[in-house]
Amino acid sequence: MTQPTSFAFLRALGARTINAVWRLGFATRFLLATVRHTPAAFRRLPLTMREIYFAGVLSLTIILVSGLFVGMVLGLQGYDTLARFGSSEALGVLVALSLVRELGPVVAALLFASRAGSAITAEIGLMKATEQLDAMEMMAVDPVARVIAPRFWGGVISMPLLGALFTATGILGGYVVGVVMIGVDVGQFWSQMQAAVDFREDVMNGMIKSFVFGIAVTWIAVFEGYEAPPTAEGVSGATTRTVVTSALVILALDFVMTAFMFHGVR
Amino acid sequence: MNRTTIDLWVGIFVAMGLAALVFLSFQVANLTGGTSGETYTLVARFDDLGGLKVKAPVKSSGVVVGRVADVSFDNNTFQAIVKFKVEQRYQFPLDTSAKILTSGLLGDQYIGLLPGGDPDNLKDGDSIELTQGAIVLENLISKFLFNATTSGDGKDKEKGKDTKAAATADEFEE
């Protein structure tokens, strides 16, 4: 079947589309297989514990330090703007709401994707490149149960906790700058914050965001690692794709969830 | 890295995460101080709501006693109907009056309850008869300008009477 070369562009487009749909379908089946192996991840708890250690505990430094600085910057910038309207007491509200609703979950997820997601992809990709996954299959050990599921659940469990820690340190950072350094009234700072921040509306929705981002980022990370071409170049490409895709998915999902969660709140 | 060390660190991590959640729930969102617990619903009709929103506080003597639950419009009387929930532990007399007030000069609007002297208390579903709507800044300014122009020429006695009435109305609203 010979075709004119002018169809090359269309053929390339078709191949890309088919490839994209195929990857999406494969990623979904891969996620289902991972979820089906959930009992294995929790039956062999030390494996999952180890992954929580690598994804969560080792991300603590970057999450806590970034959270503190984001909160401190919010305190400085927020005070600068609010002071123009003579309402610098609302600083607590500004810092808390922006962190709890948006910055906490989103920035923590972006950091998590670049810190833990890339590590997961590189590790699994290298396991595949050095044929460790094939060796497991030879020994009748399912690599999805032994390697993928613990990493997936380690990431999913770590992410909401990291998000909460980011938000909490951010608020403390805003407190340090606003109250300790600038001198906003401490009672006003906390009481206005407590009056404005709703537990269900703001804190719970922020946690739901964190949880969804955790699933998305870890899913992308394990899938890219599992799907990486077994070469040095392939693993490096997969690691890059994990960070880029995660960032895009986090921001897009954040928009969708914000539209649903805070649309009715006027 | 042996297993007990990993377990210890994961334990510290999870404990820190939960502590952050508790901090967010109680120190930031003040989970305990909300309108949790038993409430009863009261209804009030206002000529003008201003910027009153659902979930705006209901205060008496400056203390938050409840929250606005629902705002709707009555097409027969052309008035706004506000339903608000008051905590069960706060009871108000039947002749309590409700006003829509503003916190600060440009702050949010809330409902202020001023208790009367009736021996009986309001019950669930009762409506408050004595109400006063929000002060709309434009109306206030137009009244002020009207007063300034009419008192300026000082000839017309009839208009002077109107001005006096408007002035007392202003004082009442303030």
XYZ file of C-alpha atoms in Angstrom:
440
model
C 0.000 0.000 0.000
C 1.821 3.050 -1.264
C 0.738 6.529 -0.372
C 1.897 9.921 -1.593
C 4.463 11.511 0.655
C 2.173 14.492 1.186
C 0.196 12.291 3.588
C 3.232 12.003 5.850
C 2.046 14.828 8.071
C -1.429 13.324 8.458
C 0.070 9.939 9.173
C 2.315 11.412 11.821
C -0.699 13.135 13.386
C -2.660 9.901 13.369
C 0.198 7.945 14.885
C 0.591 10.525 17.659
C -3.133 10.481 18.429
C -3.302 6.695 18.505
C -0.198 6.601 20.688
C -1.661 9.165 23.115
C -4.963 7.283 23.421
C -3.118 3.981 23.779
C -0.944 5.394 26.581
C -3.980 6.795 28.368
C -5.762 3.466 28.172
C -2.669 1.568 29.262
C -2.102 3.995 32.150
C -5.710 3.466 33.295
C -5.381 -0.321 33.164
C -2.063 0.005 34.967
C -3.735 2.074 37.719
C -6.496 -0.536 38.052
C -3.882 -3.301 38.307
C -2.080 -1.291 41.002
C -5.269 -0.758 42.969
C -6.081 -4.448 42.641
C -2.748 -5.215 44.272
C -3.453 -2.891 47.204
C -3.806 -5.777 49.673
C -0.302 -6.914 48.712
C 1.057 -3.453 49.530
C -0.475 -3.509 52.981
C 0.190 -7.173 53.705
C 3.878 -6.481 53.217
C 3.754 -3.314 55.289
C 7.558 -2.835 55.607
C 7.717 -2.309 51.833
C 5.113 0.456 51.978
C 6.738 1.919 55.097
C 10.008 2.126 53.199
C 8.282 3.988 50.375
C 6.595 6.406 52.794
C 10.082 7.009 54.165
C 11.525 7.761 50.729
C 8.568 9.746 49.372
C 7.442 11.454 52.571
C 10.148 11.715 55.213
C 12.902 12.631 52.775
C 10.642 15.330 51.241
C 10.133 16.924 54.654
C 13.050 19.341 54.393
C 12.082 20.867 51.083
C 8.373 20.976 52.029
C 8.922 22.594 55.438
C 11.486 25.137 54.254
C 9.467 26.088 51.161
C 6.285 26.339 53.219
C 7.963 28.637 55.713
C 9.299 30.930 53.009
C 6.064 30.987 51.010
C 4.205 31.950 54.186
C 6.752 34.640 55.057
C 6.562 36.138 51.558
C 2.766 36.088 51.765
C 3.054 37.904 55.088
C 5.286 40.623 53.664
C 3.389 41.113 50.407
C -0.014 40.801 52.045
C 0.860 43.351 54.707
C 2.156 45.761 52.075
C -1.128 45.611 50.151
C -3.509 45.444 53.119
C -1.823 48.368 54.870
C -2.849 50.586 51.953
C -6.481 49.907 52.813
C -5.879 50.244 56.524
C -6.865 46.649 57.184
C -3.568 45.012 58.073
C -5.384 42.931 60.739
C -6.828 40.876 57.881
C -3.308 39.565 57.202
C -4.101 36.321 59.027
C -7.132 35.741 56.796
C -5.137 36.415 53.642
C -2.253 34.140 54.581
C -4.455 31.326 55.886
C -7.015 31.279 53.088
C -4.512 31.464 50.263
C -2.410 28.713 51.834
C -5.225 26.393 52.915
C -7.173 26.643 49.672
C -4.568 26.972 46.949
C -0.891 27.375 47.670
C -0.591 24.603 50.250
C -1.944 21.744 48.141
C -0.619 23.001 44.792
C 2.924 24.043 45.713
C 3.369 21.014 47.966
C 2.240 18.771 45.090
C 4.603 20.479 42.628
C 7.504 20.028 45.049
C 6.426 16.457 45.721
C 6.372 15.729 41.980
C 9.869 17.051 41.476
C 11.327 15.593 44.672
C 9.593 12.216 45.054
C 7.863 11.637 41.708
C 11.059 11.934 39.695
C 12.854 9.619 42.135
C 10.124 6.991 41.833
C 10.247 7.119 38.015
C 14.028 6.932 37.899
C 14.117 4.025 40.341
C 11.482 1.955 38.557
C 12.906 2.887 35.152
C 16.363 1.757 36.180
C 14.933 -1.463 37.634
C 13.381 -2.095 34.226
C 16.553 -1.139 32.329
C 18.644 -3.538 34.420
C 15.983 -6.233 33.947
C 15.197 -6.535 37.624
C 11.477 -6.424 36.874
C 11.866 -9.268 34.360
C 13.885 -11.228 36.905
C 11.066 -10.860 39.414
C 8.582 -12.179 36.891
C 10.878 -15.143 36.277
C 10.698 -15.893 39.996
C 6.881 -15.681 39.849
C 6.872 -12.440 41.799
C 4.448 -9.920 40.320
C 6.436 -6.674 39.908
C 3.203 -4.648 40.152
C 2.520 -6.108 43.584
C 6.121 -6.060 44.774
C 7.411 -2.765 43.304
C 4.570 -0.598 41.992
C 1.796 -0.909 44.582
C 3.959 -0.070 47.642
C 5.393 2.992 45.855
C 1.956 4.094 44.752
C 0.488 3.862 48.238
C 3.564 5.369 49.830
C 3.090 8.444 47.661
C -0.685 8.609 48.107
C -0.358 8.427 51.906
C 2.526 10.915 52.080
C 1.053 13.643 49.896
C -1.878 14.842 52.107
C 0.396 14.853 55.157
C 3.007 16.887 53.278
C 0.293 19.260 52.073
C -0.968 19.789 55.623
C 2.588 20.343 56.874
C 3.275 22.842 54.082
C 0.113 24.789 54.921
C 0.772 24.756 58.657
C 4.392 25.921 58.368
C 3.292 28.536 55.838
C 0.788 29.972 58.299
C 3.463 29.950 60.995
C 5.771 31.763 58.551
C 3.082 34.364 57.952
C 2.682 34.659 61.717
C 6.417 35.180 62.209
C 6.574 37.952 59.607
C 3.210 39.550 60.332
C 3.074 39.437 64.111
C 6.642 39.029 65.327
C 8.482 41.168 62.766
C 5.937 43.741 61.537
C 3.795 43.907 64.636
C 0.253 43.124 63.497
C -1.947 42.589 66.541
C -1.654 38.938 67.544
C -5.260 38.576 68.713
C -6.669 40.123 65.543
C -4.385 37.948 63.427
C -5.713 34.674 64.838
C -9.311 35.663 65.573
C -9.985 37.078 62.101
C -8.370 33.985 60.630
C -10.539 31.700 62.733
C -13.666 33.645 61.784
C -12.891 33.503 58.061
C -11.533 29.970 57.615
C -14.194 27.293 57.573
C -13.263 23.739 58.482
C -15.379 21.941 55.896
C -15.306 24.594 53.188
C -11.605 25.411 53.291
C -9.546 22.907 55.303
C -11.333 19.770 54.103
C -11.404 20.925 50.475
C -7.688 21.678 50.672
C -7.051 18.183 52.018
C -9.175 16.647 49.247
C -7.071 18.571 46.723
C -3.873 17.255 48.302
C -5.199 13.703 48.206
C -6.191 13.938 44.528
C -2.828 15.470 43.623
C -1.120 12.649 45.521
C -2.948 10.041 43.441
C -2.266 11.900 40.179
C 1.436 12.531 40.777
C 2.230 9.040 42.061
C 0.216 7.416 39.296
C 2.107 9.404 36.655
C 5.441 8.645 38.348
C 4.999 4.877 38.603
C 3.507 4.644 35.118
C 6.295 6.626 33.453
C 8.872 4.507 35.276
C 7.178 1.252 34.253
C 6.770 2.430 30.682
C 10.267 3.902 30.313
C 12.337 2.533 27.389
C 15.013 0.391 29.055
C 17.897 2.648 28.131
C 19.744 5.421 29.950
C 18.174 7.921 27.579
C 14.726 6.403 28.062
C 14.930 6.659 31.850
C 16.058 10.273 31.713
C 13.250 11.113 29.277
C 10.699 9.383 31.512
C 11.901 11.307 34.563
C 11.522 14.597 32.720
C 8.069 13.603 31.489
C 7.002 12.751 35.047
C 7.814 16.239 36.309
C 6.337 18.059 33.302
C 3.154 15.978 33.085
C 2.655 16.113 36.861
C 2.964 19.896 36.920
C 0.464 20.316 34.086
C -1.968 17.793 35.553
C -1.727 19.384 39.027
C -2.517 22.860 37.710
C -5.318 21.660 35.434
C -6.892 19.504 38.161
C -6.550 22.413 40.584
C -8.578 24.630 38.281
C -11.287 22.001 37.837
C -11.538 21.254 41.559
C -11.525 24.938 42.502
C -14.343 25.568 40.023
C -16.407 22.830 41.669
C -15.491 23.522 45.295
C -15.575 27.299 45.575
C -17.976 28.180 42.785
C -21.018 28.500 45.013
C -19.179 30.412 47.736
C -19.650 34.104 47.181
C 18.785 1.875 56.755
C 17.297 -0.827 58.963
C 13.663 -1.376 59.576
C 13.272 0.113 63.047
C 14.858 3.387 61.926
C 12.503 3.604 58.968
C 9.519 2.828 61.202
C 10.603 5.517 63.655
C 10.981 8.170 60.959
C 7.685 7.255 59.314
C 6.065 7.453 62.749
C 7.536 10.911 63.322
C 6.420 11.974 59.833
C 2.838 10.756 60.296
C 2.641 12.313 63.770
C 3.861 15.637 62.384
C 1.349 15.472 59.546
C -1.506 14.746 61.938
C -0.326 17.537 64.247
C -0.408 19.923 61.271
C -3.970 18.770 60.517
C -5.020 19.335 64.123
C -3.378 22.778 64.011
C -5.279 23.624 60.815
C -8.569 22.346 62.223
C -8.492 24.007 65.623
C -6.094 26.943 65.537
C -6.783 28.080 61.964
C -10.376 27.012 61.288
C -11.535 27.075 64.937
C -13.517 23.870 64.583
C -14.826 24.016 68.163
C -16.052 27.598 68.073
C -18.342 27.227 65.080
C -22.101 27.062 65.159
C -21.926 23.421 66.080
C -24.616 22.012 68.286
C -28.311 22.735 68.504
C -29.723 25.710 66.642
C -33.163 27.140 65.982
C -34.267 29.086 62.921
C -35.730 32.586 62.948
C -37.125 34.576 60.039
C -36.914 38.309 59.447
C -38.095 40.515 56.584
C -36.035 43.475 55.486
C -36.689 46.275 53.009
C -33.066 46.282 51.950
C -30.370 43.692 52.610
C -27.423 45.702 51.347
C -24.621 43.191 50.979
C -25.798 40.588 53.488
C -24.742 37.103 52.459
C -25.462 33.557 53.502
C -23.226 32.570 56.456
C -22.943 36.181 57.608
C -22.840 36.364 61.407
C -25.828 37.201 63.593
C -24.654 39.207 66.584
C -26.191 40.487 69.753
C -24.192 42.982 71.783
C -21.300 42.131 69.487
C -21.293 38.429 70.317
C -21.850 35.986 67.451
C -25.007 34.046 68.331
C -25.795 32.535 64.936
C -25.403 32.576 61.162
C -27.557 33.559 58.200
C -28.856 30.352 56.616
C -30.874 31.506 53.638
C -31.745 34.680 51.752
C -34.769 34.897 49.443
C -37.201 37.430 47.980
C -40.926 37.643 48.708
C -42.705 38.634 45.515
C -45.910 39.633 47.356
C -44.512 42.175 49.769
C -41.372 42.883 47.735
C -39.230 42.371 50.758
C -36.176 40.240 51.381
C -36.678 37.215 53.622
C -33.717 36.185 55.719
C -33.648 32.894 57.577
C -30.974 32.605 60.209
C -29.971 29.971 62.718
C -29.377 30.960 66.324
C -27.642 28.706 68.802
C -30.026 27.012 71.184
C -28.262 28.314 74.278
C -29.114 31.915 73.286
C -32.776 32.851 73.822
C -34.346 36.157 72.789
C -37.658 37.824 73.788
C -40.572 37.961 71.322
C -40.196 41.684 70.693
C -36.534 41.469 69.720
C -35.643 43.741 66.841
C -33.193 42.996 64.030
C -31.016 45.435 62.132
C -28.549 44.966 59.317
C -25.308 46.559 60.402
C -21.840 46.931 58.976
C -18.681 45.998 60.807
C -16.314 48.886 60.379
C -16.714 51.464 57.649
C -16.373 49.118 54.693
C -16.577 45.769 56.459
C -18.943 42.859 56.006
C -22.592 43.163 56.864
C -24.200 41.261 59.701
C -27.513 41.084 61.529
C -27.634 42.788 64.915
C -30.279 41.581 67.375
C -31.536 44.002 70.022
C -33.533 42.162 72.715
C -36.863 43.624 73.872
C -38.666 43.141 77.186
C -41.260 40.490 76.433
C -41.393 37.674 79.007
C -41.857 35.028 76.284
C -39.009 33.914 74.068
C -38.794 33.404 70.316
C -39.194 29.791 69.228
C -38.051 27.846 66.188
C -39.644 29.247 62.992
C -40.823 32.496 64.595
C -40.417 35.694 62.663
C -38.992 38.955 63.938
C -41.405 41.823 63.253
C -39.270 44.844 64.119
C -36.609 45.069 61.452
C -34.502 47.708 59.873
C -32.700 47.182 56.590
C -29.208 48.048 55.592
C -28.119 51.626 55.145
C -27.202 52.078 51.526
C -24.449 54.617 51.189
C -25.941 56.204 48.034
C -29.297 56.855 49.758
C -27.525 58.358 52.724
C -25.477 60.671 50.527
C -28.493 61.726 48.445
C -30.409 62.498 51.670
C -27.502 64.507 52.969
C -27.231 66.472 49.731
C -31.008 67.080 49.754
C -30.768 68.380 53.337
C -27.823 70.610 52.521
C -29.572 72.254 49.552
C -32.934 72.780 51.287
C -31.501 74.161 54.539
C -29.245 76.367 52.425
C -31.991 78.735 51.115
C -33.929 78.666 54.423
C -37.073 80.396 52.971
C -39.466 77.505 52.576
C -40.987 76.575 55.961
C -42.763 73.520 54.518
C -39.542 72.092 53.154
C -37.825 72.867 56.431
C -40.248 70.503 58.157
C -39.358 67.738 55.672
C -35.704 68.335 56.273
C -36.220 67.992 60.007
C -38.048 64.705 59.481
C -35.309 63.466 57.194
C -32.683 64.567 59.674
C -34.327 62.638 62.510
C -34.584 59.637 60.238
C -30.882 59.938 59.576
C -30.108 60.148 63.263
C -32.243 57.087 63.866
C -30.421 55.148 61.223
C -27.051 56.137 62.505
